Amino acid sequence: MGGVRALAVSFVAPGPCGVAVRDRLKHLTARDERVLRAVGAHQGALASGDLRARCADGLGHGAKTWASRKRELTALSSSRIAGAITKATHDQWALARRCQAAHIQNLAAGIKTLRHRLSLPIGQPGTKRAAGGYRSKSEWFCKSRRLAMLEARHTAAVADWQAGRVRVVRGGKRLLNTRHHLAEAELTEDEWRQRWEAERWFIAADGESGKRFGNETIRVTPDGEVSIKLPAPLAHLANARHGRYVLSSPVAFAHRGAEWADRIAANRAVAYRIHLDTERGRWYLTASWQRPAVQMIPLETARARGMIGVDTNADHFAAYRLDRHGNPVGEPHRFGYDLSGTAGHRDAQIRHALTRLISWAVRVGVAAIGIEDLDFTAEKTREKHGRRKRFRQLISGMPTGKLKARLVSMAAEQGLAVVAVDPAYTSLWGAQHWQKPLTTAHRTMSRHDAAGIAIGRRALGHPIRRRTAPPPHDRSDRVGHRTVQAGPGTRGREGTRPPTTDRPPEGPSPSGKRKREPSASNTVRDAPSTQQWAHDSLMRTG
């Protein structure tokens, strides 16, 4: 086992801590849409100015500067709207800060790889652990220029990090760059402008426990009536008392509607967000709230009723059920999905595949699902994989982070635990120890199916190998039998057999001589006759 890296310990993934549901605002009047657009544009401009002020503060930000920004926004809107804007601004700045740190780490990893390969002679082959030298002088020269470019980017990024500078685009950098490629995006300038303005609007409010229906700014009654507290400059647009505007479209949350109704009936905090889907021309209301932390079950409890090992691939989940001893049960299952197309299509495909997987897990009665703790953040750079562009595209298209989050949240609703395991060598060892033994005339085992068994066994705490090494002597009874996974009370397990009571034990007698029953002869001629023959009077001889 030399050269094998240490494996991380398996653990039960923590459950979700929040819930979000969405419903469409149907049958809005022209006046309703005008008011929503006006509120979104006004509060979006305030959010843009607050984000600019937060980025200017940099590392000098503190409670005093936060309070000062909130007082300035309160004069232009309200205290609750100002609080929601400043909180969203702070979260956006913190997210940009984390992305900046990840970018610096990626640059440092690429620089390290380039320096190593440039230091090797041209044409030197690589090993399993590290890449070799470049193939030609031309490639070496191009990579040396790329090294200089990455070093310059790394220096600039580190300087920004130390100074607390971040670069954030309200509305999204991708949508901003689409403005220069309208033909490729099949958009007109007016269509792009509508999307850009809609993404920069801000119609959201955080919930407040103890307030009426859990939110004073955007209020939704149990009957589904939606009303908005208008900012001070737009108070003249109100159609209800206290500067509120009531929409003509009621909402009814079909998903988790009972849970949402219980929260607002108890005046518990619920956050709301209203946004426009410009592609469909539809308005949506999203409600979200926090849930008490789900109590994670112990790892041993999750293993008690077996496990389903799941191998994540580019186009399907390969799943295999195992009992608590690590033995495969039944046939392999595969749940396919298609990750091509838009982000919404990919998300729906992953969601449908996970729904089928969890439904099967509930039917068979297991308590947990084992999955690899995948993270391709540092594995998809071209410095690491070189010309393997298709492989980089493959691992870049696998939504590992979103997959884990969705699986944990969906499994928690069905009472299932998710056990995350180290992904090292699961495909290699699974194919080596399980693919061939389980392949029959009626069952075709793929490498991915075998990897699912390996993942499940690692989640159960068993080694991936089917058995331990054979005894060192020529006879197993000299040093004992192979070790097995089954417990001592399991019937039919492999192990030493107790001696029977009707035959004397083998071994030396008290006199020093070995007493042993005569063994059966290897030939028919020497075998003692144990059959009793009887004469039949009806038989005749001729």
XYZ file of C-alpha atoms in Angstrom:
542
model
C 0.000 0.000 0.000
C 2.994 2.294 -0.374
C 2.201 5.630 -1.937
C -1.491 5.561 -1.008
C -2.531 8.794 0.649
C -4.266 8.859 3.983
C -8.041 8.703 3.703
C -10.278 11.243 5.361
C -12.742 10.032 7.976
C -16.342 9.570 6.852
C -18.907 11.864 8.447
C -22.638 12.565 8.443
C -23.361 15.737 6.456
C -25.204 18.429 8.445
C -28.806 19.059 7.479
C -30.323 22.212 5.952
C -30.906 25.319 8.046
C -33.266 27.284 5.776
C -36.309 26.938 3.527
C -37.369 28.893 0.437
C -40.661 28.578 -1.477
C -41.892 30.518 -4.477
C -45.230 31.361 -6.068
C -46.206 33.365 -9.111
C -47.987 36.705 -8.838
C -50.735 36.215 -11.420
C -53.197 38.691 -12.884
C -51.292 41.820 -11.888
C -52.823 45.035 -13.193
C -50.875 47.642 -15.130
C -50.852 49.840 -12.044
C -49.440 47.014 -9.933
C -46.559 46.540 -12.356
C -45.829 50.266 -12.486
C -45.651 50.418 -8.697
C -43.404 47.342 -8.493
C -41.060 48.762 -11.129
C -40.909 52.113 -9.372
C -40.177 50.515 -5.991
C -37.557 48.203 -7.487
C -35.776 51.003 -9.348
C -35.768 53.324 -6.318
C -34.504 50.766 -3.831
C -32.089 49.331 -6.415
C -30.454 52.750 -6.774
C -30.124 52.948 -2.991
C -28.582 49.468 -2.896
C -26.065 50.413 -5.611
C -24.966 53.509 -3.705
C -24.684 51.577 -0.449
C -22.565 48.886 -2.116
C -20.255 51.551 -3.499
C -19.850 53.043 -0.025
C -19.214 49.597 1.510
C -16.514 48.768 -1.051
C -14.879 52.145 -0.407
C -14.687 51.383 3.328
C -12.749 48.176 2.659
C -11.150 46.725 5.770
C -11.979 49.882 7.730
C -15.621 48.895 7.941
C -17.137 48.689 11.409
C -20.290 49.134 13.433
C -20.067 52.923 13.245
C -19.807 53.056 9.442
C -22.642 50.512 9.158
C -24.882 52.640 11.385
C -23.971 55.766 9.437
C -24.923 54.181 6.105
C -28.183 52.927 7.574
C -29.127 56.413 8.840
C -28.534 57.888 5.384
C -30.738 55.234 3.754
C -33.488 55.592 6.362
C -34.077 59.203 5.307
C -34.672 58.054 1.715
C -36.784 54.959 2.471
C -37.529 53.520 5.923
C -35.573 51.949 8.752
C -36.595 48.401 7.811
C -35.758 48.861 4.120
C -32.441 50.459 5.087
C -31.645 47.485 7.314
C -32.423 45.024 4.533
C -30.267 46.929 2.025
C -27.244 47.248 4.318
C -27.414 43.562 5.288
C -27.621 42.478 1.636
C -24.693 44.782 0.805
C -22.557 43.309 3.555
C -23.349 39.734 2.441
C -22.448 40.601 -1.158
C -19.129 42.143 -0.107
C -18.303 39.094 2.038
C -19.101 36.756 -0.856
C -16.806 38.725 -3.159
C -14.102 38.517 -0.500
C -14.364 34.725 -0.313
C -14.267 34.437 -4.099
C -11.164 36.611 -4.131
C -9.419 34.258 -1.693
C -10.342 31.237 -3.831
C -9.007 33.025 -6.935
C -5.673 33.646 -5.214
C -5.406 29.971 -4.266
C -6.115 28.874 -7.849
C -3.469 31.229 -9.194
C -0.925 29.965 -6.667
C -1.658 26.324 -7.629
C -1.222 27.110 -11.341
C 2.049 28.946 -10.721
C 3.409 26.016 -8.705
C 2.568 23.534 -11.469
C 4.071 25.704 -14.195
C 7.295 26.264 -12.279
C 7.692 22.542 -11.690
C 7.160 21.580 -15.338
C 9.364 24.380 -16.634
C 12.209 23.191 -14.384
C 12.214 19.715 -16.005
C 14.027 18.825 -19.223
C 11.966 18.996 -22.397
C 10.313 15.675 -23.176
C 10.813 14.119 -19.733
C 7.880 11.778 -19.018
C 5.696 12.345 -15.999
C 4.603 10.029 -13.241
C 1.306 9.250 -11.590
C 2.030 11.866 -8.946
C 3.374 14.747 -11.047
C 3.396 15.876 -14.661
C 6.570 15.730 -16.720
C 8.344 18.268 -18.861
C 6.808 19.981 -21.871
C 6.927 18.309 -25.276
C 8.738 20.945 -27.298
C 10.656 24.196 -27.003
C 7.719 26.078 -28.479
C 5.362 24.796 -25.767
C 7.981 25.550 -23.090
C 8.239 29.131 -24.349
C 4.450 29.643 -24.370
C 4.133 28.251 -20.851
C 6.915 30.510 -19.609
C 4.939 33.504 -20.873
C 1.808 32.177 -19.188
C 3.764 31.823 -15.945
C 4.725 35.485 -16.101
C 1.088 36.420 -16.739
C -0.181 34.349 -13.808
C 2.466 35.801 -11.512
C 1.359 39.321 -12.449
C -2.287 38.427 -11.787
C -1.361 36.826 -8.476
C 0.567 39.897 -7.374
C -2.358 42.190 -8.225
C -4.876 39.902 -6.505
C -2.780 39.702 -3.335
C -2.453 43.491 -3.300
C -6.233 43.853 -3.591
C -6.722 41.314 -0.814
C -4.359 43.102 1.545
C -5.978 46.471 0.791
C -9.524 45.099 1.147
C -10.530 45.966 -2.435
C -13.184 43.848 -4.134
C -14.797 44.170 -7.541
C -18.547 43.587 -7.512
C -21.091 44.134 -10.278
C -24.733 44.568 -9.261
C -26.632 42.644 -11.880
C -23.853 40.170 -12.560
C -20.591 40.277 -14.465
C -21.818 37.714 -16.975
C -24.866 39.774 -17.920
C -22.687 42.871 -18.141
C -20.326 41.174 -20.618
C -23.305 39.950 -22.640
C -23.848 43.590 -23.660
C -20.811 43.259 -25.965
C -22.029 39.966 -27.493
C -25.711 40.551 -28.207
C -25.629 38.634 -31.504
C -24.255 35.485 -29.877
C -26.804 35.781 -27.061
C -29.642 36.378 -29.575
C -30.728 39.527 -27.734
C -31.565 43.018 -28.832
C -30.301 46.036 -26.954
C -33.762 46.730 -25.510
C -34.127 43.128 -24.299
C -30.703 43.249 -22.674
C -31.541 46.579 -21.059
C -34.721 45.137 -19.536
C -32.821 42.208 -18.059
C -30.091 44.485 -16.743
C -32.530 46.805 -14.992
C -34.551 43.918 -13.544
C -31.434 42.269 -12.081
C -30.446 45.542 -10.378
C -33.829 46.114 -8.732
C -34.202 45.526 -5.010
C -37.629 44.486 -3.676
C -36.837 42.420 -0.605
C -37.334 42.573 3.148
C -36.055 40.501 6.053
C -38.533 39.008 8.484
C -39.114 40.147 12.082
C -40.354 37.799 14.765
C -43.142 39.272 16.858
C -44.389 41.577 14.094
C -47.672 41.045 12.343
C -47.411 37.997 10.062
C -43.637 38.001 10.511
C -42.804 40.928 8.217
C -43.771 44.607 8.306
C -42.274 45.723 4.961
C -43.664 43.012 2.657
C -46.675 41.496 4.379
C -48.566 38.390 3.246
C -51.765 37.518 5.102
C -53.044 33.945 5.590
C -55.519 34.620 2.755
C -52.622 35.360 0.372
C -53.005 39.156 0.201
C -49.660 40.841 -0.560
C -48.969 44.408 0.555
C -45.786 46.494 0.394
C -44.676 49.333 2.640
C -43.680 52.011 0.120
C -40.543 54.126 0.668
C -41.074 57.772 1.622
C -40.555 59.270 -1.886
C -43.175 56.860 -3.315
C -45.788 57.189 -0.570
C -48.157 58.965 -2.961
C -48.643 55.680 -4.851
C -50.228 53.955 -1.843
C -53.741 52.534 -2.110
C -54.097 51.540 1.562
C -53.517 53.098 4.962
C -50.081 53.796 6.464
C -48.405 54.187 3.098
C -48.965 50.610 1.927
C -49.794 49.292 -1.521
C -51.899 46.131 -1.815
C -51.391 43.999 -4.929
C -54.418 42.640 -6.725
C -52.824 39.200 -7.082
C -53.053 36.798 -4.112
C -50.483 34.054 -3.551
C -50.886 30.481 -2.358
C -47.731 28.481 -1.699
C -48.441 24.961 -2.873
C -45.119 23.640 -1.596
C -44.704 23.858 2.192
C -47.857 25.943 2.376
C -48.877 24.496 5.745
C -45.468 25.216 7.253
C -45.552 28.785 5.951
C -49.086 29.308 7.295
C -48.052 28.067 10.743
C -45.169 30.559 10.843
C -47.172 33.632 9.911
C -49.993 32.604 12.247
C -47.466 32.618 15.097
C -45.922 35.911 13.855
C -42.548 34.274 13.242
C -40.012 35.855 10.888
C -40.448 35.262 7.149
C -38.330 37.045 4.513
C -39.827 37.929 1.126
C -38.402 38.870 -2.259
C -40.265 39.995 -5.392
C -38.528 39.698 -8.751
C -39.370 39.764 -12.461
C -38.461 37.014 -14.911
C -37.944 39.084 -18.063
C -37.728 36.062 -20.357
C -41.212 34.882 -19.398
C -42.623 38.238 -18.368
C -43.742 36.882 -14.997
C -43.523 38.229 -11.462
C -42.655 35.897 -8.583
C -42.753 36.117 -4.791
C -40.197 34.057 -2.827
C -40.656 33.393 0.887
C -37.771 32.094 3.010
C -37.218 31.401 6.679
C -34.770 29.702 8.971
C -35.390 26.328 10.497
C -34.003 24.912 13.734
C -30.843 22.940 13.161
C -31.627 19.347 12.251
C -30.209 16.974 14.836
C -27.707 14.776 13.028
C -27.973 11.086 13.812
C -24.800 9.323 14.947
C -22.749 7.583 12.307
C -23.302 4.160 13.858
C -27.065 4.680 13.802
C -26.917 5.633 10.124
C -25.057 2.395 9.397
C -27.430 0.130 11.333
C -29.825 -0.687 8.473
C -27.342 -0.748 5.625
C -26.360 1.873 3.120
C -26.823 2.914 -0.501
C -23.530 3.815 -2.132
C -23.827 6.398 -4.928
C -21.159 7.087 -7.530
C -21.572 10.490 -9.215
C -20.835 10.567 -12.937
C -21.206 13.017 -15.801
C -24.578 11.627 -16.930
C -25.945 9.364 -14.190
C -25.862 8.220 -10.568
C -24.687 4.622 -10.127
C -26.210 3.297 -6.895
C -25.924 -0.046 -5.124
C -27.617 -1.185 -1.919
C -25.494 -2.856 0.766
C -26.461 -4.501 4.040
C -24.828 -3.491 7.305
C -22.060 -6.056 6.787
C -21.063 -4.491 3.458
C -22.558 -7.180 1.206
C -24.225 -6.039 -2.063
C -27.959 -6.698 -2.147
C -30.010 -6.980 -5.338
C -29.108 -5.342 -8.620
C -27.370 -2.043 -9.419
C -29.547 0.994 -10.090
C -28.765 3.909 -12.371
C -30.481 7.292 -12.364
C -29.671 9.270 -15.485
C -29.663 13.017 -16.111
C -28.601 15.419 -18.843
C -26.340 18.329 -17.898
C -26.491 20.096 -21.247
C -28.536 23.210 -21.917
C -29.372 26.067 -19.607
C -28.690 26.258 -15.883
C -32.387 25.814 -15.133
C -32.531 22.642 -17.228
C -29.450 21.206 -15.511
C -30.863 22.005 -12.095
C -34.163 20.308 -12.933
C -32.366 17.198 -14.206
C -30.344 16.882 -10.995
C -33.478 17.406 -8.909
C -35.444 14.694 -10.743
C -32.590 12.182 -10.497
C -32.216 12.805 -6.761
C -35.972 12.395 -6.291
C -35.867 8.934 -7.865
C -32.796 7.973 -5.829
C -34.352 9.036 -2.525
C -37.660 7.323 -3.339
C -35.813 4.064 -3.946
C -33.869 4.467 -0.679
C -37.131 4.926 1.231
C -38.680 1.832 -0.382
C -35.799 -0.486 0.497
C -35.696 0.784 4.086
C -32.127 2.039 4.481
C -31.288 4.869 6.867
C -28.503 6.618 4.963
C -26.985 7.311 1.553
C -23.218 7.280 1.046
C -21.751 9.725 -1.452
C -18.286 10.987 -2.337
C -17.179 14.313 -0.898
C -16.198 15.655 -4.322
C -14.612 19.045 -4.911
C -13.094 19.846 -8.310
C -12.095 23.410 -7.391
C -8.367 22.760 -7.723
C -8.636 19.992 -10.323
C -9.942 21.725 -13.438
C -7.090 24.085 -14.333
C -5.335 23.619 -17.643
C -1.975 23.811 -15.862
C -2.807 20.515 -14.128
C -4.403 18.620 -17.042
C -2.737 20.281 -20.036
C -4.326 19.298 -23.346
C -7.121 17.251 -21.748
C -9.719 19.864 -22.588
C -12.622 17.415 -22.750
C -11.786 16.142 -19.261
C -11.636 19.684 -17.899
C -15.007 20.435 -19.458
C -16.382 17.208 -17.971
C -15.427 17.963 -14.379
C -16.333 21.638 -14.753
C -19.860 20.694 -15.819
C -20.505 18.496 -12.759
C -22.352 20.629 -10.168
C -20.741 19.002 -7.129
C -21.495 21.812 -4.675
C -25.127 22.179 -5.713
C -25.510 18.393 -5.834
C -24.411 17.908 -2.222
C -26.600 20.755 -0.978
C -29.685 19.450 -2.799
C -29.146 15.845 -1.748
C -28.726 16.767 1.919
C -31.829 18.979 1.973
C -34.023 16.533 0.042
C -32.866 13.510 2.036
C -33.500 15.286 5.343
C -37.165 15.694 4.412
C -37.454 11.908 4.118
C -35.560 11.170 7.317
C -32.429 9.955 5.535
C -28.864 10.796 6.508
C -26.095 11.510 4.004
C -22.662 10.082 4.788
C -19.795 11.808 2.946
C -16.695 9.696 2.270
C -13.253 10.305 0.850
C -13.400 9.788 -2.954
C -9.843 8.440 -3.213
C -9.446 5.188 -5.190
C -13.153 4.271 -5.131
C -13.383 3.659 -8.872
C -10.021 1.888 -9.053
C -10.493 -0.435 -6.101
C -14.168 -0.985 -6.810
C -13.422 -2.245 -10.310
C -10.538 -4.363 -9.000
C -12.419 -6.163 -6.243
C -16.113 -6.077 -7.213
C -16.707 -5.663 -10.946
C -15.637 -9.137 -12.080
C -17.044 -11.198 -9.151
C -20.524 -9.694 -9.526
C -20.702 -9.942 -13.312
C -22.989 -12.796 -14.370
C -24.828 -13.896 -17.473
C -27.834 -11.833 -16.346
C -26.020 -8.908 -14.720
C -23.597 -6.518 -16.389
C -21.468 -4.649 -13.881
C -19.864 -1.404 -14.961
C -16.939 0.341 -13.333
C -19.355 2.908 -11.933
C -21.565 0.237 -10.329
C -18.508 -1.257 -8.644
C -17.500 2.215 -7.455
C -20.934 2.551 -5.829
C -20.201 -0.599 -3.802
C -16.802 0.778 -2.811
C -18.370 4.053 -1.664
C -21.051 2.224 0.318
C -18.511 -0.028 2.059
C -16.348 2.946 2.979
C -19.415 4.725 4.372
C -20.199 1.623 6.440
C -16.666 1.580 7.835
C -15.544 -1.569 5.985
C -12.502 -1.907 3.744
C -13.216 -1.962 0.033
C -11.494 -5.321 -0.459
C -13.843 -8.263 -0.431
C -11.640 -10.260 1.976
C -8.478 -9.841 3.943
C -5.179 -11.367 2.847
C -4.930 -15.211 3.054
C -3.099 -16.810 5.989
C 0.677 -17.018 5.670
C 0.833 -20.826 6.100
C -0.397 -23.511 3.772
C -3.272 -24.455 6.052
C -5.709 -21.928 7.480
C -6.269 -23.767 10.732
C -2.680 -23.048 11.813
C -3.166 -19.293 12.123
C -6.933 -18.941 11.959
C -9.470 -18.207 9.298
C -9.886 -15.044 7.253
C -11.584 -12.139 8.986
C -15.096 -11.276 7.907
C -17.575 -8.432 8.428
C -20.434 -10.443 9.905
C -20.889 -10.333 13.659
C -20.483 -13.341 15.979
C -24.234 -13.930 16.171
C -24.792 -14.076 12.426
C -25.812 -17.533 11.202
C -23.784 -19.051 8.417
C -20.824 -16.789 8.997
C -17.328 -17.842 8.126
C -15.273 -18.961 11.124
C -14.126 -21.886 13.240
C -16.726 -24.557 13.921
C -17.273 -25.845 17.480
C -16.494 -29.543 17.981
C -19.400 -31.966 18.022
C -20.244 -33.799 21.256
C -20.509 -37.313 19.745
C -16.918 -37.501 18.495
C -13.745 -37.150 20.543
C -11.608 -34.122 19.879
C -8.596 -34.515 17.709
C -5.122 -34.003 19.077
C -2.720 -35.754 21.416
C -4.134 -37.929 24.176
C -3.002 -37.782 27.800
C -0.644 -40.688 27.048
C 1.098 -38.604 24.405
C -0.211 -40.574 21.384
C -2.433 -38.888 18.804
C -5.930 -40.343 18.573
C -7.642 -39.772 15.275
C -10.363 -41.604 13.418
C -9.267 -43.326 10.230
C -9.782 -41.168 7.212
C -11.593 -42.312 4.117
C -9.492 -44.026 1.509
C -8.707 -42.298 -1.754
C -9.531 -45.439 -3.787
C -12.711 -47.471 -4.149
C -10.870 -50.775 -3.719
C -9.536 -49.928 -0.268
C -12.708 -48.275 0.976
C -14.393 -50.225 3.814
C -17.833 -51.569 2.993
C -20.575 -49.984 5.049
C -23.562 -51.242 3.000
C -25.578 -54.222 4.324
C -26.725 -56.609 1.554
C -29.966 -58.578 1.944
C -31.057 -61.622 -0.136
C -34.230 -61.071 -2.156
C -36.262 -64.235 -2.613
C -37.944 -62.861 -5.698
C -34.713 -62.563 -7.615
C -34.004 -65.390 -10.047
C -30.672 -66.330 -11.509
C -30.376 -67.946 -14.844
